[in-house]
Tab-separated table of C-alpha atoms in Angstrom:
chain	number	residue	atom	x	y	z
A	22	UNK	CA	-15.215	3.860	-15.087
A	23	UNK	CA	-14.903	5.663	-11.544
A	24	UNK	CA	-13.227	4.433	-8.869
A	25	UNK	CA	-15.605	3.219	-6.362
A	26	UNK	CA	-14.003	5.143	-2.862
A	27	UNK	CA	-14.143	9.290	-2.570
A	28	UNK	CA	-11.583	10.696	-4.163
A	29	UNK	CA	-10.586	14.541	-5.045
A	30	UNK	CA	-9.706	15.590	-8.175
A	31	UNK	CA	-5.616	16.618	-9.193
A	32	UNK	CA	-6.498	19.967	-9.557
A	33	UNK	CA	-8.264	20.128	-6.073
A	34	UNK	CA	-4.823	19.055	-5.414
A	35	UNK	CA	-2.765	21.684	-7.166
A	36	UNK	CA	-4.463	24.265	-5.428
A	37	UNK	CA	-4.648	23.495	-2.071
A	38	UNK	CA	-0.420	23.235	-2.837
A	39	UNK	CA	-0.881	26.451	-4.203
A	40	UNK	CA	-2.243	27.225	-1.159
A	41	UNK	CA	0.217	26.176	1.240
A	42	UNK	CA	2.905	27.570	-0.929
A	43	UNK	CA	1.732	30.900	-1.594
A	44	UNK	CA	1.485	30.815	-4.821
A	45	UNK	CA	-0.819	32.984	-7.204
A	46	UNK	CA	0.146	30.330	-10.441
A	47	UNK	CA	2.816	27.204	-11.135
A	48	UNK	CA	5.331	27.870	-13.663
A	49	UNK	CA	5.596	25.155	-16.737
A	50	UNK	CA	8.760	22.914	-15.029
A	51	UNK	CA	7.060	23.872	-11.076
A	52	UNK	CA	3.848	22.246	-12.290
A	53	UNK	CA	5.645	18.960	-14.116
A	54	UNK	CA	7.456	19.306	-10.428
A	55	UNK	CA	4.813	18.839	-8.467
A	56	UNK	CA	3.249	15.987	-10.850
A	57	UNK	CA	6.057	13.992	-10.298
A	58	UNK	CA	6.021	14.262	-6.114
A	59	UNK	CA	2.336	13.639	-6.492
A	60	UNK	CA	2.879	10.351	-7.858
A	61	UNK	CA	6.033	9.754	-5.670
A	62	UNK	CA	3.918	10.979	-2.133
A	63	UNK	CA	0.956	8.381	-3.256
A	64	UNK	CA	2.554	5.515	-3.927
A	65	UNK	CA	4.725	6.069	-0.300
A	66	UNK	CA	0.963	6.814	1.275
A	67	UNK	CA	-0.459	3.259	-0.581
A	68	UNK	CA	2.331	1.205	0.679
A	69	UNK	CA	2.838	2.371	3.776
A	70	UNK	CA	-0.747	0.541	5.501
A	71	UNK	CA	-3.230	-2.080	3.860
A	72	UNK	CA	-5.721	0.231	3.242
A	73	UNK	CA	-9.191	-1.597	2.976
A	74	UNK	CA	-9.851	-0.230	0.417
A	75	UNK	CA	-6.927	-1.516	-1.734
A	76	UNK	CA	-7.192	-4.293	0.165
A	77	UNK	CA	-8.690	-7.598	-1.128
A	78	UNK	CA	-9.222	-9.897	1.607
A	79	UNK	CA	-9.664	-13.785	1.659
A	80	UNK	CA	-9.787	-14.170	-2.116
A	81	UNK	CA	-10.483	-18.057	-2.933
A	82	UNK	CA	-7.484	-19.798	-4.942
A	83	UNK	CA	-8.186	-23.332	-6.029
A	84	UNK	CA	-4.836	-24.999	-6.068
A	85	UNK	CA	-3.805	-27.937	-8.168
A	86	UNK	CA	-1.135	-30.780	-8.116
A	87	UNK	CA	0.595	-28.956	-11.169
A	88	UNK	CA	1.166	-25.541	-8.967
A	89	UNK	CA	3.237	-27.494	-7.208
A	90	UNK	CA	2.021	-25.134	-4.299
A	91	UNK	CA	3.084	-21.821	-5.978
A	92	UNK	CA	0.691	-19.018	-6.386
A	93	UNK	CA	1.235	-16.431	-8.851
A	94	UNK	CA	0.657	-13.161	-8.066
A	95	UNK	CA	1.944	-10.922	-11.289
A	96	UNK	CA	1.528	-10.615	-14.717
A	97	UNK	CA	-1.946	-11.029	-16.427
A	98	UNK	CA	-4.515	-13.641	-16.183
A	99	UNK	CA	-2.892	-14.781	-20.243
A	100	UNK	CA	0.304	-14.411	-18.429
A	101	UNK	CA	-0.020	-17.658	-16.072
A	102	UNK	CA	-2.242	-14.839	-12.699
A	103	UNK	CA	-3.640	-16.437	-10.037
A	104	UNK	CA	-5.509	-13.841	-8.815
A	105	UNK	CA	-8.512	-10.788	-9.419
A	106	UNK	CA	-6.105	-8.826	-9.399
A	107	UNK	CA	-1.902	-7.792	-9.721
A	108	UNK	CA	-0.605	-7.799	-5.517
A	109	UNK	CA	2.042	-5.192	-4.869
A	110	UNK	CA	2.116	-7.346	-1.402
A	111	UNK	CA	0.618	-10.426	0.115
A	112	UNK	CA	-0.686	-10.485	3.910
A	113	UNK	CA	-1.804	-13.606	4.489
A	114	UNK	CA	-2.879	-17.035	3.204
A	115	UNK	CA	-5.431	-18.745	4.810
A	116	UNK	CA	-7.155	-22.019	5.364
A	117	UNK	CA	-10.610	-20.632	5.336
A	118	UNK	CA	-12.155	-18.258	4.745
A	119	UNK	CA	-11.324	-15.097	6.976
A	120	UNK	CA	-14.532	-13.269	6.375
A	121	UNK	CA	-17.060	-16.056	7.718
A	122	UNK	CA	-14.516	-17.364	10.099
A	123	UNK	CA	-13.437	-16.219	13.081
A	124	UNK	CA	-9.421	-17.427	13.378
A	125	UNK	CA	-9.104	-18.677	10.259
A	126	UNK	CA	-5.295	-21.051	10.299
A	127	UNK	CA	-2.856	-19.984	7.879
A	128	UNK	CA	-0.272	-21.065	5.852
A	129	UNK	CA	3.419	-20.208	5.388
A	130	UNK	CA	4.838	-19.177	2.402
A	131	UNK	CA	7.738	-17.021	0.803
A	132	UNK	CA	7.933	-14.843	-1.740
A	133	UNK	CA	9.887	-16.162	-5.142
A	134	UNK	CA	9.660	-16.090	-8.562
A	135	UNK	CA	7.371	-18.819	-10.353
A	136	UNK	CA	9.821	-21.713	-10.938
A	137	UNK	CA	6.727	-24.011	-12.876
A	138	UNK	CA	7.024	-24.446	-16.594
A	139	UNK	CA	4.442	-21.878	-18.891
A	140	UNK	CA	3.938	-18.927	-19.567
A	141	UNK	CA	4.186	-17.780	-15.584
A	142	UNK	CA	7.582	-18.726	-15.876
A	143	UNK	CA	9.845	-15.470	-14.016
A	144	UNK	CA	6.874	-13.418	-12.758
A	145	UNK	CA	6.112	-12.881	-8.567
A	146	UNK	CA	4.814	-15.374	-6.461
A	147	UNK	CA	4.393	-16.986	-3.421
A	148	UNK	CA	4.923	-20.698	-2.266
A	149	UNK	CA	2.737	-22.263	0.408
A	150	UNK	CA	5.097	-24.301	3.163
A	151	UNK	CA	3.245	-27.319	3.177
A	152	UNK	CA	4.918	-30.925	3.706
A	153	UNK	CA	2.268	-31.967	0.549
A	154	UNK	CA	1.601	-30.778	-2.559
A	155	UNK	CA	-1.863	-29.505	-2.207
A	156	UNK	CA	-4.782	-30.273	-4.918
A	157	UNK	CA	-8.233	-29.454	-5.288
A	158	UNK	CA	-7.549	-27.243	-2.083
A	159	UNK	CA	-8.942	-24.124	-1.449
A	160	UNK	CA	-7.046	-21.146	-0.020
A	161	UNK	CA	-7.885	-17.071	0.776
A	162	UNK	CA	-5.559	-15.267	-0.147
A	163	UNK	CA	-4.951	-11.293	1.275
A	164	UNK	CA	-3.735	-9.147	-0.071
A	165	UNK	CA	-3.133	-5.518	-1.526
A	166	UNK	CA	-3.384	-4.501	-5.103
A	167	UNK	CA	-0.618	-3.198	-6.702
A	168	UNK	CA	-0.965	0.269	-7.293
A	169	UNK	CA	-0.484	0.279	-10.923
A	170	UNK	CA	-3.558	-1.274	-11.120
A	171	UNK	CA	-5.258	1.846	-9.309
A	172	UNK	CA	-4.274	4.660	-11.624
A	173	UNK	CA	-4.721	2.427	-14.534
A	174	UNK	CA	-8.689	2.176	-12.569
A	175	UNK	CA	-9.299	-0.176	-14.840
A	176	UNK	CA	-7.792	0.774	-17.837
A	177	UNK	CA	-9.603	4.076	-18.455
A	178	UNK	CA	-5.935	5.699	-17.614
A	179	UNK	CA	-3.254	5.177	-20.105
A	180	UNK	CA	-0.484	7.527	-18.866
A	181	UNK	CA	0.630	5.446	-15.713
A	182	UNK	CA	0.375	8.295	-13.924
A	183	UNK	CA	-1.942	10.924	-11.357
A	184	UNK	CA	-2.195	14.537	-12.583
A	185	UNK	CA	-3.493	16.941	-15.221
A	186	UNK	CA	-1.638	15.445	-18.530
A	187	UNK	CA	-3.104	13.665	-21.631
A	188	UNK	CA	-4.288	9.940	-20.179
A	189	UNK	CA	-3.409	10.916	-16.955
A	190	UNK	CA	-6.020	9.519	-13.415
A	191	UNK	CA	-7.382	12.786	-12.431
A	192	UNK	CA	-9.048	11.411	-9.134
A	193	UNK	CA	-6.953	11.561	-6.308
A	194	UNK	CA	-7.897	9.148	-3.082
A	195	UNK	CA	-9.426	11.285	-0.694
A	196	UNK	CA	-7.308	10.048	2.278
A	197	UNK	CA	-4.091	10.975	0.378
A	198	UNK	CA	-5.505	14.181	-0.176
A	199	UNK	CA	-3.036	16.168	2.779
A	200	UNK	CA	-0.112	13.850	2.933
A	201	UNK	CA	-0.225	14.920	-0.524
A	202	UNK	CA	-0.171	18.338	-0.670
A	203	UNK	CA	2.187	19.112	2.374
A	204	UNK	CA	4.463	16.183	1.500
A	205	UNK	CA	5.043	17.538	-1.806
A	206	UNK	CA	5.194	21.267	-0.756
A	207	UNK	CA	7.761	19.257	1.430
A	208	UNK	CA	9.552	18.494	-1.831
A	209	UNK	CA	9.409	21.809	-3.182
A	210	UNK	CA	11.529	23.308	-0.125
A	211	UNK	CA	13.765	21.082	-0.593
A	212	UNK	CA	14.627	21.136	-3.704
A	213	UNK	CA	14.782	25.124	-3.018
A	214	UNK	CA	17.261	24.481	-0.773
A	215	UNK	CA	15.195	24.967	2.332
A	216	UNK	CA	15.568	22.391	3.743
A	217	UNK	CA	14.971	23.048	7.288
A	218	UNK	CA	11.447	24.627	6.442
A	219	UNK	CA	10.893	20.743	4.956
A	220	UNK	CA	11.868	19.082	7.542
A	221	UNK	CA	9.336	20.508	9.555
A	222	UNK	CA	6.270	20.367	6.048
A	223	UNK	CA	7.894	16.694	6.249
A	224	UNK	CA	6.753	16.696	9.824
A	225	UNK	CA	3.435	17.712	9.072
A	226	UNK	CA	3.294	15.313	6.323
A	227	UNK	CA	3.766	12.620	8.514
A	228	UNK	CA	1.122	13.549	11.054
A	229	UNK	CA	-1.488	13.972	8.965
A	230	UNK	CA	-0.813	9.879	7.084
A	231	UNK	CA	-0.973	8.520	10.705
A	232	UNK	CA	-4.103	11.156	11.513
A	233	UNK	CA	-5.735	9.367	7.915
A	234	UNK	CA	-4.133	5.255	9.737
A	235	UNK	CA	-5.254	6.100	12.796
A	236	UNK	CA	-8.773	5.731	11.792
A	237	UNK	CA	-8.653	3.046	9.923
A	238	UNK	CA	-6.670	0.893	13.027
A	239	UNK	CA	-8.332	2.919	16.096
A	240	UNK	CA	-11.707	4.177	15.439
A	241	UNK	CA	-13.239	2.220	12.795
A	242	UNK	CA	-13.170	-0.960	14.333
A	243	UNK	CA	-14.329	-3.908	11.723
A	244	UNK	CA	-12.458	-6.890	11.709
A	245	UNK	CA	-9.997	-7.328	10.237
A	246	UNK	CA	-9.304	-4.305	9.080
A	247	UNK	CA	-5.963	-4.001	10.849
A	248	UNK	CA	-4.725	-6.677	8.205
A	249	UNK	CA	-1.012	-7.151	9.635
A	250	UNK	CA	-2.542	-7.400	13.122
A	251	UNK	CA	0.668	-5.819	13.802
A	252	UNK	CA	2.700	-8.401	17.196
A	253	UNK	CA	4.606	-6.753	20.667
A	254	UNK	CA	8.076	-5.109	19.916
A	255	UNK	CA	8.632	-8.220	22.235
A	256	UNK	CA	7.847	-10.761	19.105
A	257	UNK	CA	9.466	-8.580	16.657
A	258	UNK	CA	13.042	-8.425	18.681
A	259	UNK	CA	12.779	-13.197	18.645
A	260	UNK	CA	12.162	-13.100	15.730
A	261	UNK	CA	14.559	-10.052	13.986
A	262	UNK	CA	17.920	-10.087	15.697
A	263	UNK	CA	20.972	-10.100	14.011
A	264	UNK	CA	24.561	-11.893	15.040
A	265	UNK	CA	25.022	-11.940	18.907
A	266	UNK	CA	21.826	-11.527	19.546
A	267	UNK	CA	20.682	-8.071	18.995
A	268	UNK	CA	17.642	-6.956	17.382
A	269	UNK	CA	17.693	-5.670	13.546
A	270	UNK	CA	17.072	-2.012	13.478
A	271	UNK	CA	15.702	-1.812	17.246
A	272	UNK	CA	15.202	2.220	17.525
A	273	UNK	CA	13.251	2.480	13.889
A	274	UNK	CA	9.227	1.947	14.139
A	275	UNK	CA	8.076	-0.407	11.407
A	276	UNK	CA	5.085	0.874	9.470
A	277	UNK	CA	3.963	3.681	11.533
A	278	UNK	CA	3.107	0.661	14.171
A	279	UNK	CA	4.328	2.663	17.272
A	280	UNK	CA	1.609	4.838	18.582
A	281	UNK	CA	3.343	7.069	20.239
């Protein structure tokens, strides 16, 4: 089952890595190191931003009294999953369809483990904060699919890895290609003890990833591409404080929100 987004083969990624590193070939140990590094880097990039191709926007869920305002977000249909795909992060739960409503109202929610008795007990879930128990009410969930769903590509690949080994997924998301190649090279240098060079290549990889994020945020201005709708720093400071009124990690950018 081919992915429905642009991809590049793992073999091409390996060739790109070798060209950056100045290597003609990879030893078996180095090839294994590359495979591990590539998968770690893909996860880093995947979880960094709500990429449109991996984000489900406004999936309709019908709430009933027995749900106790809980939506199970992980597991499988047989174990109580309420969504079409397992979710790694739920971004928003809205009261009307965000693909047809310009400014839909939202539900506040908390992440927890499913406390409803049955097959879903103990699975990750979100609970909607409401003064009443929702019954026969449609809510609209926007979430990022779990990376495992992308790796397996609907069950076509079963190793749980991108790579070139048996049952690996050989199709790397194109948007991560350059970041992963330079990030893996940074890991390679760090493993070789060349920490200064590794830091330079880490910075190069970060620039490449931010470029891909900018393409979505700044160039492609379709409505609601920016799922998180980044708030001004003043709002983060107001809500994210420690005792004494000082912002928590005030010098650290959140999800690369700083455009500079």
